[in-house]
mmCIF file of C-alpha atoms in Angstrom:
data_model
loop_
_atom_site.group_PDB
_atom_site.id
_atom_site.type_symbol
_atom_site.label_atom_id
_atom_site.label_comp_id
_atom_site.label_asym_id
_atom_site.label_seq_id
_atom_site.Cartn_x
_atom_site.Cartn_y
_atom_site.Cartn_z
ATOM 1 C CA MET W 1363 -13.201 -75.181 0.417
ATOM 2 C CA GLN W 1364 -13.834 -73.000 3.565
ATOM 3 C CA VAL W 1365 -10.700 -72.530 5.575
ATOM 4 C CA THR W 1366 -10.896 -73.322 9.224
ATOM 5 C CA ALA W 1367 -8.629 -73.554 12.298
ATOM 6 C CA GLN W 1368 -8.516 -76.916 11.884
ATOM 7 C CA ASN W 1369 -7.197 -76.621 8.186
ATOM 8 C CA ILE W 1370 -4.492 -74.172 9.348
ATOM 9 C CA VAL W 1371 -3.453 -76.234 12.690
ATOM 10 C CA ARG W 1372 -3.027 -79.434 10.582
ATOM 11 C CA ALA W 1373 -0.712 -77.616 7.930
ATOM 12 C CA ILE W 1374 1.640 -76.041 10.523
ATOM 13 C CA SER W 1375 1.518 -79.587 12.228
ATOM 14 C CA LEU W 1376 3.039 -80.894 9.412
ATOM 15 C CA LEU W 1377 6.007 -78.276 8.863
ATOM 16 C CA PRO W 1378 9.262 -80.265 9.909
ATOM 17 C CA ARG W 1379 10.100 -79.748 13.712
ATOM 18 C CA ASP W 1380 14.098 -79.756 13.203
ATOM 19 C CA ARG W 1381 14.152 -76.747 11.837
ATOM 20 C CA GLU W 1382 14.098 -72.853 11.987
ATOM 21 C CA TYR W 1383 11.781 -70.487 10.182
ATOM 22 C CA GLN W 1384 12.666 -67.199 9.074
ATOM 23 C CA TYR W 1385 10.156 -64.050 9.279
ATOM 24 C CA VAL W 1386 8.268 -63.005 6.095
ATOM 25 C CA ASN W 1387 9.987 -59.522 6.616
ATOM 26 C CA PRO W 1388 13.600 -60.075 5.504
ATOM 27 C CA ARG W 1389 14.737 -57.267 7.739
ATOM 28 C CA ASN W 1390 13.588 -59.313 10.692
ATOM 29 C CA ALA W 1391 16.767 -61.595 11.483
ATOM 30 C CA GLY W 1392 14.762 -63.417 14.049
ATOM 31 C CA ARG W 1393 14.269 -67.232 13.825
ATOM 32 C CA ILE W 1394 11.228 -69.275 14.952
ATOM 33 C CA ARG W 1395 11.077 -72.785 16.212
ATOM 34 C CA ILE W 1396 7.714 -74.872 16.664
ATOM 35 C CA HIS W 1397 7.429 -76.361 20.047
ATOM 36 C CA ASN W 1398 4.118 -78.031 20.027
ATOM 37 C CA VAL W 1399 0.748 -78.108 17.852
ATOM 38 C CA ARG W 1400 -2.436 -78.871 19.730
ATOM 39 C CA GLU W 1401 -4.658 -80.291 17.260
ATOM 40 C CA PRO W 1402 -7.334 -79.724 16.034
ATOM 41 C CA GLU W 1403 -7.635 -76.176 16.613
ATOM 42 C CA GLY W 1404 -4.860 -74.915 18.697
ATOM 43 C CA PRO W 1405 -2.909 -73.579 20.441
ATOM 44 C CA ILE W 1406 0.274 -73.341 18.542
ATOM 45 C CA GLU W 1407 3.201 -72.985 20.943
ATOM 46 C CA ILE W 1408 6.761 -71.654 19.389
ATOM 47 C CA ARG W 1409 9.867 -70.310 20.824
ATOM 48 C CA ARG W 1410 11.921 -67.269 18.745
ATOM 49 C CA TYR W 1411 15.142 -65.643 19.019
ATOM 50 C CA ASP W 1412 17.283 -63.405 17.294
ATOM 51 C CA PRO W 1413 21.086 -64.691 16.635
ATOM 52 C CA SER W 1414 22.188 -61.464 15.118
ATOM 53 C CA LYS W 1415 21.566 -59.919 18.648
ATOM 54 C CA GLY W 1416 23.548 -62.504 20.348
ATOM 55 C CA GLU W 1417 20.181 -64.003 21.772
ATOM 56 C CA ARG W 1418 20.021 -68.036 22.343
ATOM 57 C CA LEU W 1419 16.854 -70.149 21.876
ATOM 58 C CA SER W 1420 17.219 -71.918 25.169
ATOM 59 C CA ASN W 1421 16.739 -68.925 27.122
ATOM 60 C CA LYS W 1422 13.547 -67.803 25.449
ATOM 61 C CA PRO W 1423 10.255 -68.745 26.758
ATOM 62 C CA ILE W 1424 7.437 -70.721 24.769
ATOM 63 C CA GLU W 1425 4.559 -68.498 23.287
ATOM 64 C CA SER W 1426 1.199 -69.179 22.011
ATOM 65 C CA ILE W 1427 -0.589 -68.518 19.083
ATOM 66 C CA SER W 1428 -4.087 -68.914 20.477
ATOM 67 C CA ILE W 1429 -7.393 -70.673 19.352
ATOM 68 C CA GLN W 1430 -8.988 -67.374 19.005
ATOM 69 C CA MET W 1431 -6.425 -65.835 16.966
ATOM 70 C CA ILE W 1432 -6.274 -68.868 14.412
ATOM 71 C CA TRP W 1433 -10.003 -68.832 13.930
ATOM 72 C CA ARG W 1434 -9.604 -65.133 13.382
ATOM 73 C CA MET W 1435 -7.101 -65.476 10.262
ATOM 74 C CA ALA W 1436 -9.144 -68.532 9.166
ATOM 75 C CA ASN W 1437 -12.137 -66.543 8.776
ATOM 76 C CA ALA W 1438 -10.446 -63.706 6.868
ATOM 77 C CA ILE W 1439 -8.924 -66.138 4.186
ATOM 78 C CA GLN W 1440 -10.596 -66.480 0.935
ATOM 79 C CA PRO W 1441 -8.492 -68.420 -2.011
ATOM 80 C CA ASP W 1442 -6.599 -66.080 -4.259
ATOM 81 C CA LYS W 1443 -7.224 -63.069 -2.507
ATOM 82 C CA PRO W 1444 -4.336 -60.998 -0.494
ATOM 83 C CA VAL W 1445 -4.753 -60.637 3.231
ATOM 84 C CA ASN W 1446 -2.813 -58.285 5.335
ATOM 85 C CA VAL W 1447 -2.147 -60.057 8.444
ATOM 86 C CA ASP W 1448 -1.581 -56.733 10.475
ATOM 87 C CA ARG W 1449 -4.815 -55.635 9.337
ATOM 88 C CA VAL W 1450 -6.738 -58.677 10.416
ATOM 89 C CA TYR W 1451 -5.461 -58.390 13.844
ATOM 90 C CA GLY W 1452 -5.474 -54.577 14.103
ATOM 91 C CA GLY W 1453 -2.034 -54.492 15.325
ATOM 92 C CA SER W 1454 -2.784 -56.756 18.202
ATOM 93 C CA TYR W 1455 -1.465 -60.324 19.154
ATOM 94 C CA ASN W 1456 2.687 -59.966 19.464
ATOM 95 C CA THR W 1457 2.732 -63.263 17.736
ATOM 96 C CA ARG W 1458 1.111 -62.289 14.483
ATOM 97 C CA SER W 1459 4.261 -62.264 12.576
ATOM 98 C CA VAL W 1460 5.100 -65.529 13.766
ATOM 99 C CA PHE W 1461 1.905 -67.004 12.567
ATOM 100 C CA GLU W 1462 2.284 -65.144 9.416
ATOM 101 C CA ALA W 1463 5.684 -66.751 8.833
ATOM 102 C CA LEU W 1464 4.635 -70.220 9.810
ATOM 103 C CA LEU W 1465 1.696 -70.182 7.193
ATOM 104 C CA ALA W 1466 3.995 -68.776 4.451
ATOM 105 C CA HIS W 1467 6.074 -71.992 4.926
ATOM 106 C CA THR W 1468 3.018 -74.437 4.440
ATOM 107 C CA PRO W 1469 2.236 -75.425 0.818
ATOM 108 C CA SER W 1470 -1.143 -73.638 0.337
ATOM 109 C CA PHE W 1471 0.132 -70.031 1.586
ATOM 110 C CA TYR W 1472 2.493 -67.527 -0.142
ATOM 111 C CA SER W 1473 3.657 -64.262 0.637
ATOM 112 C CA CYS W 1474 3.105 -61.546 -1.811
ATOM 113 C CA LYS W 1475 2.992 -57.875 -2.358
ATOM 114 C CA PRO W 1476 0.125 -56.641 -4.413
ATOM 115 C CA GLY W 1477 -0.146 -53.020 -5.471
ATOM 116 C CA ARG W 1478 -1.808 -50.713 -2.919
ATOM 117 C CA ILE W 1479 -4.534 -48.364 -4.099
ATOM 118 C CA GLU W 1480 -4.520 -44.956 -2.697
ATOM 119 C CA LEU W 1481 -7.723 -42.826 -3.389
ATOM 120 C CA MET W 1482 -7.289 -39.100 -3.517
ATOM 121 C CA ASN W 1483 -10.700 -37.240 -4.327
ATOM 122 C CA ALA W 1484 -11.462 -38.700 -7.862
ATOM 123 C CA TYR W 1485 -7.935 -39.901 -8.756
ATOM 124 C CA LYS W 1486 -6.547 -43.562 -7.990
ATOM 125 C CA LYS W 1487 -3.020 -44.104 -7.561
ATOM 126 C CA VAL W 1488 -1.175 -47.531 -7.145
ATOM 127 C CA LYS W 1489 1.970 -47.486 -5.047
ATOM 128 C CA PRO W 1490 4.199 -50.380 -4.098
ATOM 129 C CA GLY W 1491 2.522 -52.969 -1.999
ATOM 130 C CA HIS W 1492 3.252 -54.065 1.453
ATOM 131 C CA LYS W 1493 3.221 -57.860 2.452
ATOM 132 C CA HIS W 1494 0.301 -59.854 2.316
ATOM 133 C CA LEU W 1495 -0.763 -63.769 2.596
ATOM 134 C CA ILE W 1496 -2.418 -65.622 -0.033
ATOM 135 C CA TYR W 1497 -4.169 -69.042 -0.240
ATOM 136 C CA LEU W 1498 -3.649 -70.588 -3.078
ATOM 137 C CA PRO W 1499 -4.475 -74.381 -2.653
ATOM 138 C CA ASN W 1500 -4.408 -75.417 -6.375
ATOM 139 C CA GLU W 1501 -0.617 -74.310 -6.477
ATOM 140 C CA PRO W 1502 1.037 -75.837 -3.653
ATOM 141 C CA HIS W 1503 4.827 -75.160 -3.067
ATOM 142 C CA GLU W 1504 7.524 -77.175 -1.006
ATOM 143 C CA ASN W 1505 6.383 -77.990 2.635
ATOM 144 C CA GLY W 1506 8.776 -76.157 4.907
ATOM 145 C CA SER W 1507 9.844 -73.633 2.467
ATOM 146 C CA MET W 1508 8.624 -70.094 2.367
ATOM 147 C CA GLY W 1509 6.639 -69.415 -0.717
ATOM 148 C CA PHE W 1510 6.411 -66.053 -2.584
ATOM 149 C CA LYS W 1511 3.992 -65.213 -5.507
ATOM 150 C CA ASP W 1512 4.264 -62.473 -7.817
ATOM 151 C CA VAL W 1513 0.963 -61.520 -7.985
ATOM 152 C CA ASN W 1514 -0.967 -58.946 -10.521
ATOM 153 C CA MET W 1515 -3.076 -57.696 -8.187
ATOM 154 C CA GLU W 1516 -4.108 -54.233 -6.214
ATOM 155 C CA VAL W 1517 -5.774 -54.120 -3.156
ATOM 156 C CA SER W 1518 -7.585 -51.419 -1.628
ATOM 157 C CA GLU W 1519 -6.805 -51.220 2.326
ATOM 158 C CA LEU W 1520 -9.630 -49.134 3.532
ATOM 159 C CA SER W 1521 -10.892 -50.616 6.718
ATOM 160 C CA VAL W 1522 -14.144 -51.123 7.833
ATOM 161 C CA ASP W 1523 -14.770 -50.586 11.452
ATOM 162 C CA VAL W 1524 -18.154 -51.875 13.369
ATOM 163 C CA VAL W 1525 -19.313 -49.097 15.933
ATOM 164 C CA TYR W 1526 -21.918 -49.855 18.697
ATOM 165 C CA LYS W 1527 -23.035 -46.790 20.148
ATOM 166 C CA GLY W 1528 -23.900 -46.122 23.948
ATOM 167 C CA LEU W 1529 -24.862 -49.186 25.380
ATOM 168 C CA ASP W 1530 -26.142 -49.212 29.048
ATOM 169 C CA LEU W 1531 -26.356 -52.482 30.985
ATOM 170 C CA ASP W 1532 -26.907 -51.000 34.643
ATOM 171 C CA SER W 1533 -30.670 -51.685 34.065
ATOM 172 C CA THR W 1534 -30.417 -55.299 33.221
ATOM 173 C CA GLN W 1535 -30.101 -58.356 35.604
ATOM 174 C CA PRO W 1536 -26.852 -60.152 36.386
ATOM 175 C CA VAL W 1537 -26.754 -63.493 34.212
ATOM 176 C CA ALA W 1538 -25.490 -66.503 35.918
ATOM 177 C CA GLY W 1539 -22.233 -67.491 34.644
ATOM 178 C CA MET W 1540 -21.454 -64.489 32.411
ATOM 179 C CA THR W 1541 -19.087 -61.405 33.019
ATOM 180 C CA ILE W 1542 -19.789 -57.971 32.235
ATOM 181 C CA ALA W 1543 -17.623 -58.118 29.043
ATOM 182 C CA GLU W 1544 -19.498 -61.106 28.151
ATOM 183 C CA LYS W 1545 -22.951 -59.615 28.573
ATOM 184 C CA ARG W 1546 -21.654 -56.408 26.700
ATOM 185 C CA ARG W 1547 -20.542 -58.841 23.683
ATOM 186 C CA HIS W 1548 -24.085 -60.510 23.860
ATOM 187 C CA ALA W 1549 -25.875 -57.197 24.063
ATOM 188 C CA GLN W 1550 -23.706 -55.863 21.018
ATOM 189 C CA ILE W 1551 -24.529 -58.816 18.739
ATOM 190 C CA GLN W 1552 -28.139 -58.576 19.626
ATOM 191 C CA ILE W 1553 -28.514 -54.810 18.704
ATOM 192 C CA ALA W 1554 -26.727 -55.690 15.547
ATOM 193 C CA LEU W 1555 -29.260 -58.488 14.629
ATOM 194 C CA VAL W 1556 -31.911 -55.885 15.534
ATOM 195 C CA LEU W 1557 -30.964 -53.262 13.137
ATOM 196 C CA ILE W 1558 -30.163 -55.828 10.320
ATOM 197 C CA GLY W 1559 -33.422 -56.939 10.847
ATOM 198 C CA LYS W 1560 -34.813 -53.247 10.507
ATOM 199 C CA GLN W 1561 -32.636 -52.728 7.393
ATOM 200 C CA LEU W 1562 -33.877 -56.063 5.565
ATOM 201 C CA GLY W 1563 -37.694 -55.156 6.325
ATOM 202 C CA PHE W 1564 -38.005 -57.429 9.290
ATOM 203 C CA ARG W 1565 -39.693 -57.210 12.680
ATOM 204 C CA THR W 1566 -37.504 -58.341 15.674
ATOM 205 C CA TRP W 1567 -38.783 -59.953 18.666
ATOM 206 C CA VAL W 1568 -36.150 -59.470 21.692
ATOM 207 C CA ALA W 1569 -36.217 -61.809 24.475
ATOM 208 C CA SER W 1570 -38.129 -60.431 27.460
ATOM 209 C CA ASN W 1571 -35.330 -60.625 29.998
ATOM 210 C CA ASP W 1572 -33.289 -58.364 27.547
ATOM 211 C CA ARG W 1573 -35.640 -55.551 26.528
ATOM 212 C CA SER W 1574 -34.529 -53.229 29.353
ATOM 213 C CA ILE W 1575 -31.100 -52.842 27.994
ATOM 214 C CA GLU W 1576 -30.466 -49.341 26.732
ATOM 215 C CA TYR W 1577 -28.840 -48.328 23.348
ATOM 216 C CA GLU W 1578 -28.699 -44.557 22.632
ATOM 217 C CA GLY W 1579 -30.647 -43.763 25.399
ATOM 218 C CA LYS W 1580 -33.678 -45.973 24.679
ATOM 219 C CA ARG W 1581 -34.198 -49.338 25.680
ATOM 220 C CA ILE W 1582 -34.199 -52.172 23.131
ATOM 221 C CA ALA W 1583 -37.649 -52.616 23.244
ATOM 222 C CA GLU W 1584 -38.286 -48.932 22.300
ATOM 223 C CA LEU W 1585 -36.289 -49.202 19.045
ATOM 224 C CA GLU W 1586 -37.858 -49.286 15.886
ATOM 225 C CA ALA W 1587 -38.995 -52.408 14.248
ATOM 226 C CA VAL W 1588 -38.713 -54.168 17.739
ATOM 227 C CA ILE W 1589 -42.013 -55.981 18.460
ATOM 228 C CA GLU W 1590 -43.789 -55.061 21.652
ATOM 229 C CA ASN W 1591 -46.071 -58.337 22.172
ATOM 230 C CA LEU W 1592 -45.480 -61.588 20.541
ATOM 231 C CA ASN W 1593 -49.314 -62.252 21.004
ATOM 232 C CA SER W 1594 -49.876 -59.597 18.171
ATOM 233 C CA GLU W 1595 -48.097 -61.598 15.737
ATOM 234 C CA GLN W 1596 -50.513 -62.934 13.201
ATOM 235 C CA VAL W 1597 -48.130 -66.282 12.519
ATOM 236 C CA LEU W 1598 -48.254 -67.167 15.939
ATOM 237 C CA SER W 1599 -52.023 -66.469 16.818
ATOM 238 C CA ALA W 1600 -52.969 -69.797 16.669
ATOM 239 C CA TYR W 1601 -50.150 -71.219 18.778
ATOM 240 C CA PRO W 1602 -50.403 -70.190 22.324
ATOM 241 C CA GLU W 1603 -47.744 -72.466 23.347
ATOM 242 C CA ALA W 1604 -45.196 -71.403 20.938
ATOM 243 C CA THR W 1605 -45.841 -67.997 22.040
ATOM 244 C CA ASN W 1606 -44.626 -68.906 25.350
ATOM 245 C CA ALA W 1607 -41.683 -70.696 24.229
ATOM 246 C CA ALA W 1608 -40.545 -67.864 22.263
ATOM 247 C CA ARG W 1609 -40.498 -65.505 24.868
ATOM 248 C CA LEU W 1610 -36.900 -66.317 26.222
ATOM 249 C CA ILE W 1611 -35.507 -66.629 22.777
ATOM 250 C CA ASP W 1612 -32.800 -63.993 22.094
ATOM 251 C CA CYS W 1613 -33.972 -62.700 18.741
ATOM 252 C CA VAL W 1614 -36.737 -63.756 16.066
ATOM 253 C CA TRP W 1615 -37.164 -61.966 12.783
ATOM 254 C CA PHE W 1616 -40.893 -61.524 11.481
ATOM 255 C CA LYS W 1617 -41.572 -60.558 7.676
ATOM 256 C CA ASN W 1618 -44.897 -59.627 6.303
ATOM 257 C CA GLY W 1619 -46.925 -60.992 9.182
ATOM 258 C CA ARG W 1620 -46.667 -64.468 7.746
ATOM 259 C CA LEU W 1621 -43.011 -65.598 7.779
ATOM 260 C CA MET W 1622 -40.258 -65.814 10.191
ATOM 261 C CA PRO W 1623 -36.780 -65.580 8.414
ATOM 262 C CA ALA W 1624 -34.641 -66.631 11.499
ATOM 263 C CA VAL W 1625 -35.044 -67.744 14.988
ATOM 264 C CA MET W 1626 -31.676 -67.021 16.413
ATOM 265 C CA GLU W 1627 -29.936 -67.867 19.901
ATOM 266 C CA ILE W 1628 -26.688 -66.025 20.944
ATOM 267 C CA GLU W 1629 -24.466 -68.450 22.727
ATOM 268 C CA HIS W 1630 -21.443 -66.416 23.970
ATOM 269 C CA SER W 1631 -20.676 -68.240 26.941
ATOM 270 C CA THR W 1632 -23.875 -70.171 28.488
ATOM 271 C CA GLY W 1633 -23.171 -73.097 26.058
ATOM 272 C CA VAL W 1634 -24.773 -74.073 22.814
ATOM 273 C CA THR W 1635 -27.162 -77.025 24.110
ATOM 274 C CA SER W 1636 -29.351 -74.273 26.153
ATOM 275 C CA GLY W 1637 -29.843 -72.375 23.031
ATOM 276 C CA LEU W 1638 -30.740 -75.362 20.781
ATOM 277 C CA THR W 1639 -32.959 -76.598 23.693
ATOM 278 C CA ARG W 1640 -34.913 -73.309 23.772
ATOM 279 C CA MET W 1641 -35.310 -73.188 19.627
ATOM 280 C CA LYS W 1642 -36.313 -77.042 20.002
ATOM 281 C CA GLY W 1643 -39.219 -76.069 22.396
ATOM 282 C CA PHE W 1644 -40.452 -73.240 20.067
ATOM 283 C CA PHE W 1645 -39.790 -75.640 16.840
ATOM 284 C CA ASP W 1646 -41.956 -78.593 18.310
ATOM 285 C CA THR W 1647 -45.052 -75.961 19.594
ATOM 286 C CA GLY W 1648 -44.881 -73.459 16.569
ATOM 287 C CA PRO W 1649 -46.193 -73.389 12.965
ATOM 288 C CA GLN W 1650 -44.198 -75.494 10.570
ATOM 289 C CA LEU W 1651 -43.246 -73.067 7.884
ATOM 290 C CA ARG W 1652 -40.592 -73.269 5.368
ATOM 291 C CA ASP W 1653 -37.473 -71.312 5.261
ATOM 292 C CA ILE W 1654 -37.056 -70.616 8.963
ATOM 293 C CA ARG W 1655 -33.592 -70.569 9.906
ATOM 294 C CA TRP W 1656 -33.092 -72.122 13.331
ATOM 295 C CA THR W 1657 -29.818 -70.371 14.133
ATOM 296 C CA ILE W 1658 -27.073 -70.524 16.647
ATOM 297 C CA VAL W 1659 -25.250 -67.176 16.653
ATOM 298 C CA ALA W 1660 -21.783 -67.668 18.301
ATOM 299 C CA PRO W 1661 -17.995 -66.692 18.207
ATOM 300 C CA ASP W 1662 -16.219 -67.781 15.164
ATOM 301 C CA GLU W 1663 -14.228 -70.140 17.290
ATOM 302 C CA ASP W 1664 -17.068 -72.061 18.596
ATOM 303 C CA ARG W 1665 -17.975 -73.476 15.084
ATOM 304 C CA ASN W 1666 -17.123 -76.980 15.880
ATOM 305 C CA LYS W 1667 -19.095 -77.076 19.049
ATOM 306 C CA VAL W 1668 -22.240 -75.464 17.391
ATOM 307 C CA ILE W 1669 -21.943 -78.205 14.433
ATOM 308 C CA ASP W 1670 -21.474 -81.312 16.651
ATOM 309 C CA GLN W 1671 -24.357 -80.058 18.961
ATOM 310 C CA ALA W 1672 -26.844 -79.388 16.372
ATOM 311 C CA ASN W 1673 -26.158 -82.928 14.893
ATOM 312 C CA ARG W 1674 -27.328 -84.469 17.974
ATOM 313 C CA ASP W 1675 -30.292 -86.719 17.462
ATOM 314 C CA GLN W 1676 -32.929 -84.369 19.407
ATOM 315 C CA PHE W 1677 -31.813 -81.505 17.342
ATOM 316 C CA ARG W 1678 -31.270 -82.800 13.684
ATOM 317 C CA GLU W 1679 -34.653 -82.194 12.552
ATOM 318 C CA MET W 1680 -34.019 -78.402 13.117
ATOM 319 C CA ASP W 1681 -31.645 -78.274 10.400
ATOM 320 C CA ALA W 1682 -29.713 -75.438 12.139
ATOM 321 C CA LYS W 1683 -27.608 -72.856 10.931
ATOM 322 C CA PHE W 1684 -24.344 -71.356 12.189
ATOM 323 C CA PHE W 1685 -24.036 -67.446 12.070
ATOM 324 C CA PRO W 1686 -20.586 -66.608 13.262
ATOM 325 C CA TYR W 1687 -19.890 -63.315 14.923
ATOM 326 C CA SER W 1688 -17.708 -61.960 12.122
ATOM 327 C CA ALA W 1689 -20.444 -62.638 9.657
ATOM 328 C CA VAL W 1690 -22.940 -60.620 11.776
ATOM 329 C CA GLU W 1691 -20.928 -57.500 11.700
ATOM 330 C CA GLU W 1692 -20.003 -58.043 8.175
ATOM 331 C CA LEU W 1693 -23.638 -57.918 7.396
ATOM 332 C CA TYR W 1694 -24.531 -55.151 10.045
ATOM 333 C CA SER W 1695 -21.556 -53.222 8.556
ATOM 334 C CA LEU W 1696 -23.037 -53.518 5.078
ATOM 335 C CA CYS W 1697 -26.332 -52.681 5.819
ATOM 336 C CA GLU W 1698 -25.166 -49.605 7.911
ATOM 337 C CA ARG W 1699 -23.080 -48.593 4.888
ATOM 338 C CA ARG W 1700 -25.070 -49.190 2.161
ATOM 339 C CA LYS W 1701 -28.671 -49.462 3.136
ATOM 340 C CA PRO W 1702 -29.435 -52.489 0.839
ATOM 341 C CA GLU W 1703 -32.979 -52.567 -0.251
ATOM 342 C CA GLY W 1704 -35.388 -54.909 -2.330
ATOM 343 C CA VAL W 1705 -33.319 -58.352 -0.911
ATOM 344 C CA THR W 1706 -35.106 -61.313 -0.191
ATOM 345 C CA ASP W 1707 -34.526 -63.090 3.116
ATOM 346 C CA LYS W 1708 -32.451 -65.869 1.016
ATOM 347 C CA PHE W 1709 -29.775 -62.998 1.092
ATOM 348 C CA LEU W 1710 -29.048 -64.317 4.446
ATOM 349 C CA ASN W 1711 -27.764 -67.757 3.216
ATOM 350 C CA CYS W 1712 -24.780 -66.059 2.078
ATOM 351 C CA PHE W 1713 -23.622 -65.250 5.844
ATOM 352 C CA MET W 1714 -24.697 -68.427 7.819
ATOM 353 C CA GLU W 1715 -23.558 -71.903 7.393
ATOM 354 C CA ASP W 1716 -25.426 -75.355 7.366
ATOM 355 C CA CYS W 1717 -24.801 -77.164 10.488
ATOM 356 C CA LEU W 1718 -26.233 -80.606 9.264
ATOM 357 C CA VAL W 1719 -23.746 -83.431 8.450
ATOM 358 C CA GLU W 1720 -24.955 -86.514 6.535
ATOM 359 C CA LYS W 1721 -24.696 -89.584 8.364
#
């Protein structure tokens, strides 16, 4: 079962409130008290203090484990695979050790110390491990007690960073309701989709109002494998209304002149409904091809919002997909590092989630 923010928040909400919790690191003498848990997705409010330093809980402020922080952890978790919490957060979020501790006190999570692989040239050396969390839903421990698991595992802690090169937004028009930071993030994801498409053998249409964004000294419209004109696409040649409906869609992937592996709207801050509505206009006027993925690309923490909106009566027939930012960047990183070739477009299904819920 996929771990979600709701799963995590629910588990922490069931921890006893009448006790204090210890940190995973035994050298940390601090104590944690749960103040409030806001279901379904957080935030989680806590207080913490260190009695060994003479501190008192009553003097400590309420701190928060944010919804974004919870979703970031949820998307990093897979059953039976150790997770380094500090690496998940890149050293950011000052409540990450609190979050780690609370999770380790819920029945499905354990603290563990897998061996750490160190590579030097062609030689591998296994060193004593750092603390990790591991999700073992089939081996629950007592609720409210910290679980520790002695695991016979080794992990490589090589990190993979996603790098976006020079991005210039000065030539674009301001977007109502979006800050510069939000527009930058939207553009980064759009560029990642173009580069993923190029590696997978797709040609990409980029929305007409975004084509002047500059990346590495070129406008997006000038990047290799970006389509210059929708009217030249054979699959749309008999559908002039569809061509007009597609012009403002953020990204459309085309393959072999006959297929559209994905139609994608990036919804960073402008709301999911607007993106679904644009895609529905294209859906209603375009070719009824099989295997078109009508896709909302959005921050991981917006998953529930996407699924709820995609299941509204006017959108259900599109059978929409959710492509979270983390999965976009995972696929982008894979394409940049490994340059996969020969994979079919069904490979995309590994990174997208079906939104449709049976009534």
